[in-house]
Short mmCIF file of C-alpha atoms in Angstrom, two decimals:
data_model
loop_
_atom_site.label_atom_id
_atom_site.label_comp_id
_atom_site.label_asym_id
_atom_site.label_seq_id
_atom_site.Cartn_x
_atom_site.Cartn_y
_atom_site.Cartn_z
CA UNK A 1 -76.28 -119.17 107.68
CA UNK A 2 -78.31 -118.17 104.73
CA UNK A 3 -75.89 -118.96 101.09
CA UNK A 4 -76.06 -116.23 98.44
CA UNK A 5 -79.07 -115.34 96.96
CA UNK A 6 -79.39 -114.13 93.28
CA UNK A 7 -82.91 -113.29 91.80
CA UNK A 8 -84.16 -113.47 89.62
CA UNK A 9 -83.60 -116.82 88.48
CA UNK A 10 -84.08 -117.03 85.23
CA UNK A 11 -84.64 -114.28 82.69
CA UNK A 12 -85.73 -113.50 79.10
CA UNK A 13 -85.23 -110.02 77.47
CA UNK A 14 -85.24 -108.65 73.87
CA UNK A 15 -81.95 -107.30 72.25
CA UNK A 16 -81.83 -103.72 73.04
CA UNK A 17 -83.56 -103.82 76.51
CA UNK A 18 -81.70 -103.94 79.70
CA UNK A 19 -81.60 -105.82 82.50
CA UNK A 20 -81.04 -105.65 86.64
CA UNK A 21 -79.72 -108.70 88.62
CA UNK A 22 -79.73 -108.98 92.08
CA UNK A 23 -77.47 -110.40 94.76
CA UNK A 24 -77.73 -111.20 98.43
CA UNK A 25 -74.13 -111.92 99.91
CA UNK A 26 -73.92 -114.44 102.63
CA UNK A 27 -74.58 -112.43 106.09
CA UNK A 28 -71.04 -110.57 107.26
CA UNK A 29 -69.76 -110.61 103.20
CA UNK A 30 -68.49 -107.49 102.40
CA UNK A 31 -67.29 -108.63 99.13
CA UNK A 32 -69.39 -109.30 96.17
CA UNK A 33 -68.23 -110.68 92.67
CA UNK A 34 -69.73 -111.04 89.24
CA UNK A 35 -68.88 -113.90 86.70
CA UNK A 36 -70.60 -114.60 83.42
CA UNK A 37 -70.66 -118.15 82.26
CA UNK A 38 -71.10 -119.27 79.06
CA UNK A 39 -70.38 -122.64 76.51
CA UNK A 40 -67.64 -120.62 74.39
CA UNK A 41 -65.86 -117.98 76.69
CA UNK A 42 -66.09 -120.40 80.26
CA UNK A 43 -66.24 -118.39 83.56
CA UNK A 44 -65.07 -114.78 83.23
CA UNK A 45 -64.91 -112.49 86.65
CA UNK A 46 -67.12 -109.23 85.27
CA UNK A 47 -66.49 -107.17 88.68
CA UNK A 48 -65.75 -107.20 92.46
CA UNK A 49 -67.19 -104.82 94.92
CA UNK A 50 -66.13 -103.96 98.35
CA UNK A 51 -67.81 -101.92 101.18
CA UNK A 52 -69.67 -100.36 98.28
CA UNK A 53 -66.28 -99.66 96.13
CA UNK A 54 -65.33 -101.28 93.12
CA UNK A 55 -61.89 -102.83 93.21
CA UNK A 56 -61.67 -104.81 90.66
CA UNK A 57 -62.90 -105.00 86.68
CA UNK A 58 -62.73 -107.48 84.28
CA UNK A 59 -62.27 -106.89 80.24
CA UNK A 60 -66.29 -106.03 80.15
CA UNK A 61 -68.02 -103.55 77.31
CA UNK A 62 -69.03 -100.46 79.71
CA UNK A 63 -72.79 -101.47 79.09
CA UNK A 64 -72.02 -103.98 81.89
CA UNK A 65 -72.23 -102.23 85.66
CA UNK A 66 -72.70 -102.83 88.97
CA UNK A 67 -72.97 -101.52 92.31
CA UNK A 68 -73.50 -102.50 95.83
CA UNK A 69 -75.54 -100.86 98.59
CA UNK A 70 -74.52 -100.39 101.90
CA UNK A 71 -76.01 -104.13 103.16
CA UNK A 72 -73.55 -105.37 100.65
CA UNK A 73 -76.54 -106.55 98.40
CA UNK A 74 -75.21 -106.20 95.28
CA UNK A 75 -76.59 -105.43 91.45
CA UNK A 76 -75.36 -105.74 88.09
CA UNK A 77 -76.54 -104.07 84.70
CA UNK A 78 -76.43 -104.62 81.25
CA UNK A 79 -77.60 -102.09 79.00
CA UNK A 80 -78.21 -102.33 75.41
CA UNK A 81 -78.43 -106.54 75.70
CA UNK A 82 -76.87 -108.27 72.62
CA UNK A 83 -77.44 -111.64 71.96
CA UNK A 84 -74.16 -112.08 73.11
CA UNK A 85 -74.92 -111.42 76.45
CA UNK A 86 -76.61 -114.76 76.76
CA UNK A 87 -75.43 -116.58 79.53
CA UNK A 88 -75.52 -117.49 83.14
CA UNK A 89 -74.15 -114.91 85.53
CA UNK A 90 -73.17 -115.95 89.00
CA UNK A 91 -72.63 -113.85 92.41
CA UNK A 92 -70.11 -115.28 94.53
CA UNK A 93 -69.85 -113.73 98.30
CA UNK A 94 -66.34 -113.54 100.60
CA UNK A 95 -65.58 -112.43 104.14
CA UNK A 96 -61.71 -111.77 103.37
CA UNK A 97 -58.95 -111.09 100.74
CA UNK A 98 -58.24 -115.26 100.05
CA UNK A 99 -60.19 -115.81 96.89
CA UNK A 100 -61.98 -117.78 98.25
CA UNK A 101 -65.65 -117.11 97.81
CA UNK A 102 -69.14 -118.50 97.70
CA UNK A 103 -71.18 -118.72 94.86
CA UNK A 104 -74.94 -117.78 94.31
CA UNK A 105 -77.01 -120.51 92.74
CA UNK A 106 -76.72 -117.58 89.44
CA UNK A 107 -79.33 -116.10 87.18
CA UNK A 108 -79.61 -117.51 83.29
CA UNK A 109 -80.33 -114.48 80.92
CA UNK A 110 -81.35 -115.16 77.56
CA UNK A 111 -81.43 -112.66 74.77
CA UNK A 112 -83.48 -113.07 72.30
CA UNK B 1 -51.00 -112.23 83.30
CA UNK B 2 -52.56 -115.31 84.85
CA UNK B 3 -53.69 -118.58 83.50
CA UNK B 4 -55.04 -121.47 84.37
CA UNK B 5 -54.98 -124.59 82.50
CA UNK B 6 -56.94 -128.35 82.13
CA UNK B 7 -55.75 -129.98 79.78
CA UNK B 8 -58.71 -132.12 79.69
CA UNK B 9 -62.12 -130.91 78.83
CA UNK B 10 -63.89 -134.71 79.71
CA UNK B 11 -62.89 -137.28 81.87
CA UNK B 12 -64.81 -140.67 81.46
CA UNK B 13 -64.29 -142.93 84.47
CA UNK B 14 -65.98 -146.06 85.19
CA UNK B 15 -67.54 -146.14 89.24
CA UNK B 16 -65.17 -147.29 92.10
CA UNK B 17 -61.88 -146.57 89.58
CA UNK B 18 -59.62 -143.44 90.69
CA UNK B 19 -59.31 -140.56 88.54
CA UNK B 20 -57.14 -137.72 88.51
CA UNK B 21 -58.35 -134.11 87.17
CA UNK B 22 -54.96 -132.22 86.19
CA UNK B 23 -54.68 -128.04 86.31
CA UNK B 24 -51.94 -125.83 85.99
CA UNK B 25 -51.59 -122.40 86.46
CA UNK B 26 -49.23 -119.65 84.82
CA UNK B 27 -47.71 -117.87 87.23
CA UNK B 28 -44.74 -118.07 89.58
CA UNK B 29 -45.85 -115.65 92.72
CA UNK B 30 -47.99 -116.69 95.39
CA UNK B 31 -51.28 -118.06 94.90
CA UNK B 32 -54.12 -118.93 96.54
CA UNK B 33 -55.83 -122.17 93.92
CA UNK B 34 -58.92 -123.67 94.77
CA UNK B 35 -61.17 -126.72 92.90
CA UNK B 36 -64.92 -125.74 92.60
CA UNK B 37 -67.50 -128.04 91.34
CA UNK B 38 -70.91 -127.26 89.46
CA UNK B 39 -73.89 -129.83 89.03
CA UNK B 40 -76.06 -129.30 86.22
CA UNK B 41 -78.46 -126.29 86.49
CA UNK B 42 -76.63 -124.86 89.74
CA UNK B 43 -73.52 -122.15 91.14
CA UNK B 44 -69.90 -123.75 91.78
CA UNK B 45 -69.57 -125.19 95.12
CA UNK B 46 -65.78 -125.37 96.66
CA UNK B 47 -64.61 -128.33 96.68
CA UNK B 48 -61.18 -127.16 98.27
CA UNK B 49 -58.82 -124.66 98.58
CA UNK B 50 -54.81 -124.18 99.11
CA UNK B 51 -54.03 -120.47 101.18
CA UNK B 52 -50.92 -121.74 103.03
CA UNK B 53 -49.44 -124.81 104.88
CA UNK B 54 -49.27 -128.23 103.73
CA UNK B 55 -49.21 -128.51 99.83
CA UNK B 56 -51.84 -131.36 100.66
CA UNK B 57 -55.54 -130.86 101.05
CA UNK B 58 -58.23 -132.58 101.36
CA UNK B 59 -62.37 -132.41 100.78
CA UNK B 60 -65.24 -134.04 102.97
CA UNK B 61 -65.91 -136.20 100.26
CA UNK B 62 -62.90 -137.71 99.51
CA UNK B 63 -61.43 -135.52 96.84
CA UNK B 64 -57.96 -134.21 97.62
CA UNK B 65 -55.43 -131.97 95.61
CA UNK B 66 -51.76 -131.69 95.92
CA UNK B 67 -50.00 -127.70 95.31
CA UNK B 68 -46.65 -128.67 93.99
CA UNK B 69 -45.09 -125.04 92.97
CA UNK B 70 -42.52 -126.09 90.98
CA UNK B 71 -44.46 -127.91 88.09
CA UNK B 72 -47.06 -124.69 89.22
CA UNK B 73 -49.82 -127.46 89.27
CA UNK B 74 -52.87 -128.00 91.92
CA UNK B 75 -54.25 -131.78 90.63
CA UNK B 76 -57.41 -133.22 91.54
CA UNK B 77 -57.81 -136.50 92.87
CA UNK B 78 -60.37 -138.99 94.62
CA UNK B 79 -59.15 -143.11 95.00
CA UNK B 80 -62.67 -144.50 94.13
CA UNK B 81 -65.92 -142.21 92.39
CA UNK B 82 -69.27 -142.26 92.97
CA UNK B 83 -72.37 -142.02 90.31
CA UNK B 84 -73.00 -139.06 92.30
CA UNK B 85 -69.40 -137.20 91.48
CA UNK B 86 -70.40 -136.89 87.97
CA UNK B 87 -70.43 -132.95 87.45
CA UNK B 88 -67.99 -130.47 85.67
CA UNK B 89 -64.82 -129.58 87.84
CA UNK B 90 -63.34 -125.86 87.81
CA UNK B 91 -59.64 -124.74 89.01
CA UNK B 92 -59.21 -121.27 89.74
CA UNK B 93 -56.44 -119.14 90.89
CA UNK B 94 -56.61 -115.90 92.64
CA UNK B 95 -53.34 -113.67 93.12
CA UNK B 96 -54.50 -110.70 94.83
CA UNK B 97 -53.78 -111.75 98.49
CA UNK B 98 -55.81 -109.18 100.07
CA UNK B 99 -56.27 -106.63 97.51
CA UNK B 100 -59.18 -108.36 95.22
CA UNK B 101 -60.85 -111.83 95.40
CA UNK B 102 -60.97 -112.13 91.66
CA UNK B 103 -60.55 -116.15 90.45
CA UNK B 104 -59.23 -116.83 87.20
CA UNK B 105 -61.09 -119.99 85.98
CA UNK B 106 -59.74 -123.01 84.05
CA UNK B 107 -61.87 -123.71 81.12
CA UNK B 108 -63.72 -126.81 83.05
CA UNK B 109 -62.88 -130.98 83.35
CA UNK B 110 -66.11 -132.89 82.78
CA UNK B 111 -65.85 -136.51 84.91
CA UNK B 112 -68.53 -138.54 83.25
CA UNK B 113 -68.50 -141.66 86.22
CA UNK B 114 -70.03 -144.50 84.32
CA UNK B 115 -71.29 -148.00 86.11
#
């Protein structure tokens, strides 16, 4: 089986613009989570989505949003980008309620 | 709400010597705790994972952990490292058997395997 996908890879925006990531889950994930990883704050879960629901939502600004489609691809936004919002952000897939999930190779924003 | 702990931010080990990568976690309900590792410029992979069963698990590669509820720790351990084992370690808990697969991430153990 395919892993997740994330595009795009790498990305470089201005303060004030915003910005779309992408997700593939693994084929058969209905679940789809968002972390953002950076030196100071470590790995902190942004969102979860399920069957195109939001379940969960972590202590993010409400310029940070997401959705999923009904393919369970997956995409987050940031509006408004602060320089703050540098960091990488990684996808992680799962087929059941365990935790345990499958992370995409992530996306590294920087905010100039 | 929960917490998870390493105490130790970098682990320096020399190649072939055993190391141990320590994590706690705060809470007393069920958990499910896995290890994850990331290599420079990548995701986390899992390394492994506790759900249920015997408080023992063990990895492909030679890592295991040990779920010991009453100290409310998951440790990391492999008898001999490689070169190639060199890469930050993550513990993570998630609590929401069936309702969310949210982790709660430790802050991250460096092991820096020297020759």
């Amino acid at each position: 089986k395919a892993g997740v996908t994330q595009t795009p890879r790498y990305l470089i925006k201005t303060r004030g613009q915003q910005v779309t990531l992408s997700c593939s889950p693994i084929s058969g994930h209905r679940s789809v989570s968002w972390y953002q990883q950076t030196p100071g704050q470590g790995l902190q879960f942004l969102f979860e989505y399920f069957s195109e629901t939001q379940r969960n939502k972590g202590n993010f600004p409400g310029r940070f949003s997401g959705r999923q489609f009904s393919n369970s691809r997956s995409e987050m936004n940031v509006s408004t980008l602060e320089l703050g919002d540098s960091a990488l952000y990684l996808c992680a897939s799962s087929l059941g309620g365990s935790g345990e999930q499958y992370f995409g190779p992530g996306t590294r924003l920087t905010v100039t | 709400a929960q917490s998870v702990t390493q105490l130790d931010s970098q682990v320096p080990v020399f190649e072939e010597a055993p190391v141990e990568l320590r994590c706690n976690y705060s809470s007393s309900v069920s958990v499910y705790l896995f290890w994850y590792v990331q290599y420079p410029n990548q995701g986390l992979q899992l390394l492994l994972k506790y759900l249920s069963g015997s408080t023992l698990v063990e990895s492909i590669n030679g890592f295991e952990a040990e779920f010991n509820k009453s100290q409310t720790s998951f440790h990391l351990r492999k008898p001999s490292v490689h070169i190639s084992d060199t890469a930050e370690y993550f513990c993570a808990v998630s609590e929401g058997r069936g309702a969310t697969n949210k982790l709660i991430f430790g802050t991250g153990t460096l092991l820096a395997v020297q020759p």
